[in-house]
Coordinates of C-alpha atoms (C1' of nucleotides) in Angstrom, one line a residue:
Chain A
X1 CA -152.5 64.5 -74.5
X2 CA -149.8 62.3 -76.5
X3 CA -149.2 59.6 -74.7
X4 CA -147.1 56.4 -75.2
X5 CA -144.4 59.1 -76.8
X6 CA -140.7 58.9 -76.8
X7 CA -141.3 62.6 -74.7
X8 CA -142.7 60.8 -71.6
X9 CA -145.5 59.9 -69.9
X10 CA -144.9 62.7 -67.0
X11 CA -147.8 64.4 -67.5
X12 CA -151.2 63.6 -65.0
X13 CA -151.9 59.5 -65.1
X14 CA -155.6 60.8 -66.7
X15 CA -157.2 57.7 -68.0
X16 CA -159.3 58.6 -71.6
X17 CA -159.8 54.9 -72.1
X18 CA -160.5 51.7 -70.0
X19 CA -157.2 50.1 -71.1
X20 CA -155.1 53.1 -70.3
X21 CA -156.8 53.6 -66.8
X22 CA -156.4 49.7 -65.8
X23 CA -152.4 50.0 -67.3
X24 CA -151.7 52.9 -64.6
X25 CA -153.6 50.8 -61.8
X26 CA -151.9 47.9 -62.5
X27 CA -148.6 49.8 -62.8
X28 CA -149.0 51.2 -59.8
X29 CA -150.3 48.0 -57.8
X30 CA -146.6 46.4 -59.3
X31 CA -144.5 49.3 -58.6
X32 CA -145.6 50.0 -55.2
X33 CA -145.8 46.1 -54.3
X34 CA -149.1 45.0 -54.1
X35 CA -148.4 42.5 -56.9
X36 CA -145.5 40.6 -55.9
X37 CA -142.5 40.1 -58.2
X38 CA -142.8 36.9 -60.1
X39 CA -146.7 36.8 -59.4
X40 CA -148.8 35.3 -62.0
X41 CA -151.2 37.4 -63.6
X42 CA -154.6 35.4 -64.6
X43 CA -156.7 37.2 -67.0
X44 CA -159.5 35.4 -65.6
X45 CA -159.3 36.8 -61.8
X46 CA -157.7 40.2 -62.5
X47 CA -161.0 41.5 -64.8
X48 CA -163.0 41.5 -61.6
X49 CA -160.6 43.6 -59.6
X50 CA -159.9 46.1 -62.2
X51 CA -163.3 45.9 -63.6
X52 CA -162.5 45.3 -67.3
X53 CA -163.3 43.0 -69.7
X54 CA -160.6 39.9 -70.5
X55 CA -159.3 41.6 -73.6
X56 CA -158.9 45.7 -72.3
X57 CA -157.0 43.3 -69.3
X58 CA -155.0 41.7 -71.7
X59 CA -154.3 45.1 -74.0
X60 CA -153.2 46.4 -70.5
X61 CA -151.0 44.1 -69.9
X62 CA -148.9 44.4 -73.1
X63 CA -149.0 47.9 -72.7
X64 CA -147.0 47.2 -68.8
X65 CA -144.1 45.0 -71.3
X66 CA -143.3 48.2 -72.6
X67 CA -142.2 49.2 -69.1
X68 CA -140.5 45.9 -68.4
X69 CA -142.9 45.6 -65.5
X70 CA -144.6 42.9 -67.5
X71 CA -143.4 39.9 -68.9
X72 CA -145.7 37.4 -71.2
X73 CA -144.4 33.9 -71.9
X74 CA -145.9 32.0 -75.0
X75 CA -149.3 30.4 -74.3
X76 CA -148.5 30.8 -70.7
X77 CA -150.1 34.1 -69.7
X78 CA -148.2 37.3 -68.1
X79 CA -146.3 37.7 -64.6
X80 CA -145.1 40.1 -62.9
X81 CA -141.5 41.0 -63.8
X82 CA -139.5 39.2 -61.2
X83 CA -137.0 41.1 -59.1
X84 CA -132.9 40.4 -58.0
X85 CA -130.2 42.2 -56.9
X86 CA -128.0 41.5 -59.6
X87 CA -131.2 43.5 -61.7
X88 CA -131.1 46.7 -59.3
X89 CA -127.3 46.6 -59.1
X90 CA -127.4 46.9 -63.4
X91 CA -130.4 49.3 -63.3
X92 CA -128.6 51.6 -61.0
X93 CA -125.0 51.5 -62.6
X94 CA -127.1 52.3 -66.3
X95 CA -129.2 54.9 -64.8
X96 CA -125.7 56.6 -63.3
X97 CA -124.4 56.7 -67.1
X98 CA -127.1 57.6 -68.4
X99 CA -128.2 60.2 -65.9
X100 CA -124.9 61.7 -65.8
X101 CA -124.4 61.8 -69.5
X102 CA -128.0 63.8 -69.9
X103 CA -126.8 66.5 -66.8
X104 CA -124.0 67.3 -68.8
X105 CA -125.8 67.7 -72.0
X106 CA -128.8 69.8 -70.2
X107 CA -126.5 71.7 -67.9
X108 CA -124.9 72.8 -71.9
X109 CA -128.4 74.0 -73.6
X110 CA -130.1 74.9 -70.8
X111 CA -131.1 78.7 -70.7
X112 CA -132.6 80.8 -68.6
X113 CA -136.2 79.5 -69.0
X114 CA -134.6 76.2 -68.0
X115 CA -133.2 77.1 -65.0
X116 CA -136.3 79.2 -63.6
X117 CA -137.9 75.8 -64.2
X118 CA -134.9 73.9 -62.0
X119 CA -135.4 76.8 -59.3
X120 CA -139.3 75.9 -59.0
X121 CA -138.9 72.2 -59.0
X122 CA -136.1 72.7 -56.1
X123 CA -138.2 75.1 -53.9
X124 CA -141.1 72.6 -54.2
X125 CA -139.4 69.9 -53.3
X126 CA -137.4 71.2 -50.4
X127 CA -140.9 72.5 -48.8
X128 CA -142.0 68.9 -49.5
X129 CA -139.1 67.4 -47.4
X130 CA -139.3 69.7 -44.8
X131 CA -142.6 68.2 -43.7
X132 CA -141.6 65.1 -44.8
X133 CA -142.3 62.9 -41.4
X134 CA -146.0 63.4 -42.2
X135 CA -147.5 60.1 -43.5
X136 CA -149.7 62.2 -46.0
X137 CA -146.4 63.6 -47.3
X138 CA -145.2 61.0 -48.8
X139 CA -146.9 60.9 -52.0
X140 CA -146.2 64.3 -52.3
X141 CA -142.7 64.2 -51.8
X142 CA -142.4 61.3 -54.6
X143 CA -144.2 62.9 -57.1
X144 CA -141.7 66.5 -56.8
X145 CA -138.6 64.6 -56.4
X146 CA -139.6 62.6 -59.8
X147 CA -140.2 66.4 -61.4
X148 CA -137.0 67.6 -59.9
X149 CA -134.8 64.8 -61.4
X150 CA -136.6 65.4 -64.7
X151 CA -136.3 69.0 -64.7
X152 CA -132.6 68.6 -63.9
X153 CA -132.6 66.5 -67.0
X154 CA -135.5 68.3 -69.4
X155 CA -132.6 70.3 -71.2
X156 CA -131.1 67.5 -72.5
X157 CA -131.5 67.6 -76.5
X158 CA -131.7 63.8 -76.6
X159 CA -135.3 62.1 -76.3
X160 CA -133.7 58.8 -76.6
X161 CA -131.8 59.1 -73.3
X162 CA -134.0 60.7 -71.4
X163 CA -136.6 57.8 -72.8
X164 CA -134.2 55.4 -71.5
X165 CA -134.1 57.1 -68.0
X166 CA -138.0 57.5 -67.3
X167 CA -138.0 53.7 -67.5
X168 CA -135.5 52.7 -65.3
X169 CA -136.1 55.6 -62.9
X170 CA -139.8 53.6 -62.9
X171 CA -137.7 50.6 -61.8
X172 CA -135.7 52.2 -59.4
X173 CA -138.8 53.2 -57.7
X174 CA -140.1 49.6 -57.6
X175 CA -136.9 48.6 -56.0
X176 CA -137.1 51.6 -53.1
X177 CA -141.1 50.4 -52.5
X178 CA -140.4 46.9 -51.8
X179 CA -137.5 47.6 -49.2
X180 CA -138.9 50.8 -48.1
X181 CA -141.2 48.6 -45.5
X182 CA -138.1 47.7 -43.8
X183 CA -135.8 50.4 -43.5
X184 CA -136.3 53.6 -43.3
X185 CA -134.0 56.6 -45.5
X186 CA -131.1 56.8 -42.8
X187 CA -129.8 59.7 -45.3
X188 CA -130.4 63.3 -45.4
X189 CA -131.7 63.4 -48.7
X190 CA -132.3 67.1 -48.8
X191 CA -128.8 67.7 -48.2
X192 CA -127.8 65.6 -51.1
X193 CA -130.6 67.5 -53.7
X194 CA -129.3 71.1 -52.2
X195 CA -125.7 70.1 -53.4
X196 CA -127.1 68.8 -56.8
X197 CA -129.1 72.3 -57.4
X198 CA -126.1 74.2 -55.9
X199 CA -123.4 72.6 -58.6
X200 CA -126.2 72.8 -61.3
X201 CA -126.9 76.0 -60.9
X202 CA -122.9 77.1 -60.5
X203 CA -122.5 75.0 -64.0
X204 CA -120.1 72.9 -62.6
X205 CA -120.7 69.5 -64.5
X206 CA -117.9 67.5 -63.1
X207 CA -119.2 68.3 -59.7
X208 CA -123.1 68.2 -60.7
X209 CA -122.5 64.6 -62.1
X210 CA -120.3 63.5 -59.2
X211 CA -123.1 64.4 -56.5
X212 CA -125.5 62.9 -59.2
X213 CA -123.6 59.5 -59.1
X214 CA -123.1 59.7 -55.5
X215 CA -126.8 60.5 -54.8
X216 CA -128.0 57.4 -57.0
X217 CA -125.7 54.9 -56.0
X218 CA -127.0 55.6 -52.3
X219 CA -130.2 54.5 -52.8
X220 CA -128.8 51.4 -54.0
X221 CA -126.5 50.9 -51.0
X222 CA -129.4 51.8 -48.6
X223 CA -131.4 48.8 -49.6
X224 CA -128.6 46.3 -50.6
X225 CA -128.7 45.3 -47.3
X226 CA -132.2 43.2 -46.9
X227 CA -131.6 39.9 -49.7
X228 CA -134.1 37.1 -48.7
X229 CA -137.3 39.6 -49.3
X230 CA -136.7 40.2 -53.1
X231 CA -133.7 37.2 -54.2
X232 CA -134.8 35.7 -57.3
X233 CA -138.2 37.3 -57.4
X234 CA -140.3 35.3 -55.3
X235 CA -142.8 33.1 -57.4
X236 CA -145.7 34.3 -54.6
Chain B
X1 CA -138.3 30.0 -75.8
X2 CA -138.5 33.3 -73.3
X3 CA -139.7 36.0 -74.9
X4 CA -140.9 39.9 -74.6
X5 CA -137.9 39.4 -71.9
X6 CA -134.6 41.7 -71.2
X7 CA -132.9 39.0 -72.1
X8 CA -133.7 40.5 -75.8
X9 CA -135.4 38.5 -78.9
X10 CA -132.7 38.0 -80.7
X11 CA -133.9 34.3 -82.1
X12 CA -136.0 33.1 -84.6
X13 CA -139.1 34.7 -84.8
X14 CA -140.9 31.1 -84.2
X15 CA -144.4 32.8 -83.2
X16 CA -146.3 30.4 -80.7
X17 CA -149.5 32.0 -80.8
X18 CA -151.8 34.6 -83.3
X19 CA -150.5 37.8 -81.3
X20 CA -146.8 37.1 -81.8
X21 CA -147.1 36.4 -85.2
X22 CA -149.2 39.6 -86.1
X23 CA -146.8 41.2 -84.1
X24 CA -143.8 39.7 -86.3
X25 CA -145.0 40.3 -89.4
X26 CA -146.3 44.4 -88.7
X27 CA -143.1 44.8 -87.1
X28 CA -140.9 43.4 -89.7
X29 CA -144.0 45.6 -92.6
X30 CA -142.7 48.4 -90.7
X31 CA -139.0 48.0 -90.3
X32 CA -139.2 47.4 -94.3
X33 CA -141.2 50.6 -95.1
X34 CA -144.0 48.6 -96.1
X35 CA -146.0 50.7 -93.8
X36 CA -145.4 54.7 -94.4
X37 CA -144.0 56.7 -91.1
X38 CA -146.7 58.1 -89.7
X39 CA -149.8 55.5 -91.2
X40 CA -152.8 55.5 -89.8
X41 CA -152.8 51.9 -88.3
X42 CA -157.0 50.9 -88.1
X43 CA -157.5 48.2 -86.9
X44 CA -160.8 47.3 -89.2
X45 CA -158.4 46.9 -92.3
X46 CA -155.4 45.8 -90.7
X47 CA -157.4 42.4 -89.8
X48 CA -157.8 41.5 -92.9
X49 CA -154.1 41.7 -94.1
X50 CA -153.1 39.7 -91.1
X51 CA -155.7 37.1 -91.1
X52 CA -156.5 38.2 -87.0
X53 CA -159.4 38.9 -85.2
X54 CA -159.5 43.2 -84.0
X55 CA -158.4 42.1 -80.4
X56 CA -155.5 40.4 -81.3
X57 CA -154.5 42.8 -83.8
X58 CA -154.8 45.9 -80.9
X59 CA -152.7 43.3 -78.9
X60 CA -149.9 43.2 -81.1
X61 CA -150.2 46.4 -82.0
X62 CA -149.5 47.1 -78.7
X63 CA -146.8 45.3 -77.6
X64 CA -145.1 47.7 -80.8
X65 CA -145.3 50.5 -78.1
X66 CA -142.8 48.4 -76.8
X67 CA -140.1 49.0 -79.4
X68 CA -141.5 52.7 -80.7
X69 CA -142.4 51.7 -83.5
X70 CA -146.2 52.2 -83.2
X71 CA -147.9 55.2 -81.1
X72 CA -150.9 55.5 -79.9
X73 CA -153.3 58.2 -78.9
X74 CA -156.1 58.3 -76.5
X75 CA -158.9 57.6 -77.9
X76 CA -157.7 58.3 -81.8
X77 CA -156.1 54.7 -82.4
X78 CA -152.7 54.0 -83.7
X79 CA -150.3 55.4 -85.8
X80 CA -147.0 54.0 -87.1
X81 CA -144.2 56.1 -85.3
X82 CA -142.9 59.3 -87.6
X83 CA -139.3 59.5 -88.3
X84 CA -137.4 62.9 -88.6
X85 CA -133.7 63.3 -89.4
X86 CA -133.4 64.3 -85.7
X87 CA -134.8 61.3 -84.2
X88 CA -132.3 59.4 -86.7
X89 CA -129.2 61.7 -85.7
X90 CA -130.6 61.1 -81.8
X91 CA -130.2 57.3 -82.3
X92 CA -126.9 57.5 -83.8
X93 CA -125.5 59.2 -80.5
X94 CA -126.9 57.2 -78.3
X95 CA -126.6 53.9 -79.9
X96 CA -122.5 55.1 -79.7
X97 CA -122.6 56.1 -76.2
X98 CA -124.1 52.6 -75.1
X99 CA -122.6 50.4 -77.6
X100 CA -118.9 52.0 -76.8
X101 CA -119.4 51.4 -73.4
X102 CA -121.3 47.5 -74.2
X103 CA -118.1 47.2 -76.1
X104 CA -115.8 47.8 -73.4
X105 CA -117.6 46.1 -70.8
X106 CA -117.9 42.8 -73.4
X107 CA -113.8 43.1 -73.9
X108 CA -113.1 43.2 -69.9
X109 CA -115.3 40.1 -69.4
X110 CA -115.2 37.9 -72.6
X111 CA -113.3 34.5 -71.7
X112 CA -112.1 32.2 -74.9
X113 CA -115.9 30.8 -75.3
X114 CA -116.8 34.2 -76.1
X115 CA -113.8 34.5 -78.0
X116 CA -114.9 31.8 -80.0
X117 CA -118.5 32.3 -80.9
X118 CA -116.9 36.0 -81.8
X119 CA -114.9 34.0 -84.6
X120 CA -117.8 32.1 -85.9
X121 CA -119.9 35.1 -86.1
X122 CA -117.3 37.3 -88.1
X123 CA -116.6 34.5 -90.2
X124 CA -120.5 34.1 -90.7
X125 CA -120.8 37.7 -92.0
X126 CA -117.6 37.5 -94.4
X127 CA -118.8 34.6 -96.3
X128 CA -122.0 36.6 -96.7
X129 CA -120.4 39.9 -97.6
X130 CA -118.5 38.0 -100.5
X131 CA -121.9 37.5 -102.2
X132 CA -123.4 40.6 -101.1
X133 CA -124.1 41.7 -104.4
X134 CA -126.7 39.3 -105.2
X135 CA -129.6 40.2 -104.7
X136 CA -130.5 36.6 -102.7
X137 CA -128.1 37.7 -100.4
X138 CA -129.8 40.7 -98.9
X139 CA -131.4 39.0 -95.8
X140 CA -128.6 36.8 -95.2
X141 CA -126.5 39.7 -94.9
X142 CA -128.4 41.5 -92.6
X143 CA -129.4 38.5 -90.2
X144 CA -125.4 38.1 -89.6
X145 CA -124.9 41.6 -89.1
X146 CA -126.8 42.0 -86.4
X147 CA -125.8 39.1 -85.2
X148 CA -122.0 39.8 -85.1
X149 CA -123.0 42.9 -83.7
X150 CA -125.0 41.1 -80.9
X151 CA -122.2 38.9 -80.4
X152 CA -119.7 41.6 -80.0
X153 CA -121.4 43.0 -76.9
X154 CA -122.7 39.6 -76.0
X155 CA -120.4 39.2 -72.4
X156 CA -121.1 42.8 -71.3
X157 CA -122.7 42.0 -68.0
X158 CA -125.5 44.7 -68.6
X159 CA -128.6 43.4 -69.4
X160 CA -129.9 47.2 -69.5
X161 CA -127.5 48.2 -71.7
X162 CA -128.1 45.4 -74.1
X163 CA -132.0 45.9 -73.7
X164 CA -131.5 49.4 -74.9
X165 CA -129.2 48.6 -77.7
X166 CA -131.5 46.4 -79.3
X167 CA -134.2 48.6 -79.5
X168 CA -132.2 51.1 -80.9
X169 CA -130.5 48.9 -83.4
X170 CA -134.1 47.7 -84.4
X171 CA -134.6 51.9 -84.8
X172 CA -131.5 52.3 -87.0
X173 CA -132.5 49.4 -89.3
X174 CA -135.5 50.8 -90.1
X175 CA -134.3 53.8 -91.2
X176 CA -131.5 52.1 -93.3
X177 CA -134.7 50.3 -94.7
X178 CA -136.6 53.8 -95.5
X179 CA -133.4 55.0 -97.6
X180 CA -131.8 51.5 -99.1
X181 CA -133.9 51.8 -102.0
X182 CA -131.8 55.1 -103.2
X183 CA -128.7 55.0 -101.7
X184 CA -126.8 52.1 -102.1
X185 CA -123.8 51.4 -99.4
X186 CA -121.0 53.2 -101.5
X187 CA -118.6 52.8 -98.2
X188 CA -116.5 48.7 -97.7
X189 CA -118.5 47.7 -94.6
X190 CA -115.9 44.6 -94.7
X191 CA -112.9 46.3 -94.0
X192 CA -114.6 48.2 -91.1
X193 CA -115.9 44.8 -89.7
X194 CA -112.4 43.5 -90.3
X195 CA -110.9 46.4 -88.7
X196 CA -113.3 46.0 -85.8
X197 CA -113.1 42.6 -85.8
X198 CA -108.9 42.6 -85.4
X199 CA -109.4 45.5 -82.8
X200 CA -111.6 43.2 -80.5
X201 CA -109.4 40.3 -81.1
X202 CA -106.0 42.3 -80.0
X203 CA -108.2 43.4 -76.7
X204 CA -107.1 47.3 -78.1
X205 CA -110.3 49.1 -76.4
X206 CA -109.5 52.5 -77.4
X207 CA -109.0 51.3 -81.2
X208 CA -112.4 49.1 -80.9
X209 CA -114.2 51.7 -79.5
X210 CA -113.3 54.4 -82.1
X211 CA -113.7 51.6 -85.0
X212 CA -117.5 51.6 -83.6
X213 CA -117.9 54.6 -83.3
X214 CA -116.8 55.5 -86.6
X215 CA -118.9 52.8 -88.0
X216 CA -122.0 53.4 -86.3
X217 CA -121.9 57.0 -87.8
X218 CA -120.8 56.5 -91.1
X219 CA -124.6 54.4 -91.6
X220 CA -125.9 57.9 -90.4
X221 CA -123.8 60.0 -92.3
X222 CA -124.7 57.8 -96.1
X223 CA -128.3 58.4 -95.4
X224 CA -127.9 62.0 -94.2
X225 CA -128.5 62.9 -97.5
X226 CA -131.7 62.4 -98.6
X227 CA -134.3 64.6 -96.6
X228 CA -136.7 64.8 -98.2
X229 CA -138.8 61.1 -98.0
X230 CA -138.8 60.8 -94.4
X231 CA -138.9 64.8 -93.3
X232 CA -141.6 64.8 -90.7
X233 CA -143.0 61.5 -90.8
X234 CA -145.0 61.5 -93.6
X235 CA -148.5 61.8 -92.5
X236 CA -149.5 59.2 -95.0
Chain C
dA1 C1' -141.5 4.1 -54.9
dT2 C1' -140.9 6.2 -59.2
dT3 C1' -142.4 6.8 -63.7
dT4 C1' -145.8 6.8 -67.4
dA5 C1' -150.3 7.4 -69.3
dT6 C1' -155.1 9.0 -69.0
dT7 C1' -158.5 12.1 -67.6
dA8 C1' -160.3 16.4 -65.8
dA9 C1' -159.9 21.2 -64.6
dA10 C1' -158.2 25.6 -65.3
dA11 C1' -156.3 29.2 -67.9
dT12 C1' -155.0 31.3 -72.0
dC13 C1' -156.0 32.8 -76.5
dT14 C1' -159.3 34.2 -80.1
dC15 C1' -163.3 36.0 -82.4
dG16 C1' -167.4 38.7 -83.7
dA17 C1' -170.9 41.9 -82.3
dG18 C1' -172.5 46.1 -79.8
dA19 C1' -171.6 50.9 -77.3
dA20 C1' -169.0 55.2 -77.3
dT21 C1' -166.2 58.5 -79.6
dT22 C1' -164.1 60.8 -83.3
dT23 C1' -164.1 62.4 -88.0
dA24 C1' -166.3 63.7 -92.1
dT25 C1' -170.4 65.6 -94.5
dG26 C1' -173.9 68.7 -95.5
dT27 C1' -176.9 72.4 -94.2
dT28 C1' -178.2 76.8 -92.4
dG29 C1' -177.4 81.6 -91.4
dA30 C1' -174.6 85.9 -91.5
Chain D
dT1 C1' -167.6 83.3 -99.0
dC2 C1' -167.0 81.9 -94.5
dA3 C1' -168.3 80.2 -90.0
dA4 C1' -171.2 77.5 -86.9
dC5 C1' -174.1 73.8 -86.2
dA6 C1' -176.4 69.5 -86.8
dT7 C1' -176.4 65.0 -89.0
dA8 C1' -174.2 60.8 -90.8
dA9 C1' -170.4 57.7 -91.4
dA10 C1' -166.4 55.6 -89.9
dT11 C1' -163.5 54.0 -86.3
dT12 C1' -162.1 53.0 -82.0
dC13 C1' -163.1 50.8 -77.8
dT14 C1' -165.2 47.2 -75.1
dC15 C1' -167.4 43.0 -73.7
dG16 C1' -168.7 38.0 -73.1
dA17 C1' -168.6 33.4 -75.1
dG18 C1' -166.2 29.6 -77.5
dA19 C1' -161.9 27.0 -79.1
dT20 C1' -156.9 25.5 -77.7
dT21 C1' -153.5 24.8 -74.9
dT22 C1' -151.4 24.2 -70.5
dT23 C1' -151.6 22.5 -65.9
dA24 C1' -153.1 19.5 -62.2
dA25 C1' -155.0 15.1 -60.5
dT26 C1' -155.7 10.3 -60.7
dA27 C1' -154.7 5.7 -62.0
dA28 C1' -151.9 2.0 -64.0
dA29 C1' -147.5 -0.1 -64.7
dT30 C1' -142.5 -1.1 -64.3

DNA sequence: ATTTATTAAAATCTCGAGAATTTATGTTGA
DNA sequence: TCAACATAAATTCTCGAGATTTTAATAAAT
């Protein structure tokens, strides 16, 4: 199981080592909120909750830098990275470049392997949104709409790009978690991901990328709305 | 002195504690070729050469995830990241994509300081491509590159973009590093910098960005042709 | 009252040794 | 000769304790 490759980390978060089991807890304990943004992160307290030793903690925590979740400070320890919206606003404008540029190029190699693959992902995810009022659904639902934008994206010949992407679709997500307590998606989002598969599938790449654009700049928009939470990345 | 931050590391290399300055000196070992594509990195040796204890040598190993340079592998340690003509081709692309579009963004939002500092930096890398053939010269050279190449993008408002760029420009330099040694430059990188230099000046975008672009691939294209060192990453 | 200096506490950074896993080696059997 | 298995060596991974540095608290002085 290569892991820490260019190809991606999108494979099951199965920990063969203490460092790489306490990187995905604490990534996931950043990206879903339970470390606030700007927190400081003291070797000292964080062993016991993760039940490490100081160093596999430390190792851990240089490994998160690579995600930009991270960020370490001379002899002043690590913190969590801190949050704005000028920092979403930039993440999202990148990630529509960059996820438009890669639709193009997999919508141009794909074959038919490719888009069996695309017609899975879909069907999964739609029967994930249908129940998606259920509390236990969630989960589910974020883990097949993460396979369906990747999938959408997997033909793309360039590792770099797609490289590029997984990390900021990680901070995307972080953004979405710490407003999704206040409002709820007001959007259908299932109508917007039929569109996307319908274009995708017709081989229409103006239209594919224009629904593509639309769709990720509207989960900006739905969360621009709530500043004082996230501004300047509370120092908690 | 921020570092590990988007911002990018773009300063001296002043290392405040034993981690960074491991990590310096294997990144810059690597960059240079010193250490083979593909090297087994262990850890038992490596502490020796850098005068570090094995946890701070894993540390900084590390936090090379960060910049591909280093993979590792469950439980099977660390390995200096392979190189392929692909992955080299792959960089190219991308690094034209995002640093065509850093360009643009720089030349819609650079004000007279910008301006300015753009000057100094050209001038900078003349005076050093004047005495590029001595041999003294060599660092000089490539420390003002990179700089007029950071400050050419320097008031794009991205700090994504400009995240990305440096990793990949670090990428490109080490494979210019893995092939210097039999190729020299054949092509008059000053009259492209001068060319790009007068582009930017005149605000011409569409002559700027096909100046990069040109440039960018022509340091693919003079390496293109020698395969056979760095086919497959060496599995020295 | 604000600033400066001194002292104490806390946290980071660093190291070397021990446990677990992988890799190499050598032996036995078909 | 080749394959499968057991043993040995090497390497990675992990931990807890000690040295440095930063941070906070307290007292003195302008």
């Amino acid at each position: 199981m290569q892991k820490n490759t260019l190809a991606g980390d999108s494979n099951v978060p199965e920990a063969k080592t203490l460092v790489e089991s306490a990187y995905h807890a604490l990534r996931r304990d950043i990206i879903e909120g339970r470390l606030a943004p700007g927190a400081k992160l003291r070797v000292e307290h964080l062993k016991n909750d993760y039940g490490v030793g100081a160093g596999t903690l430390r190792e851990a925590l240089s490994l998160l830098i690579s995600d930009a979740l991270v960020v370490s400070q001379g002899q002043r320890g690590f913190r969590v990275a801190p949050v704005s919206l000028d920092d979403f606003a930039d993440i999202t404008r990148t990630r529509v470049m960059l996820e438009c540029e890669a639709l193009r190029q997999s919508m141009a190699a794909g074959d038919d392997a490719w888009e069996g693959e695309l017609i899975v992902a879909f069907h999964r995810l739609s029967k994930a949104e249908e129940r998606l009022g259920n509390a236990a659904g969630e989960g589910e639902w974020e883990e097949r709409n993460k396979i369906f934008h990747e999938v959408l994206i997997a033909a793309c010949p360039s590792r770099w790009i797609k490289h590029f992407l997984s990390i900021l679709y990680q901070q995307a997500g972080r953004y979405r978690h710490l407003s999704i307590s206040l409002k709820p998606l007001p959007r259908n989002v299932h109508t917007e991901h039929e569109a996307l598969f319908n274009a995708v599938m017709a081989r229409d790449a103006e239209k594919a990328t224009a629904i593509m654009a639309e769709h990720i700049e509207l989960t900006f928009r739905s969360i621009e709305a709530l500043p004082e939470e996230l501004r300047q990345g509370a120092t908690a």
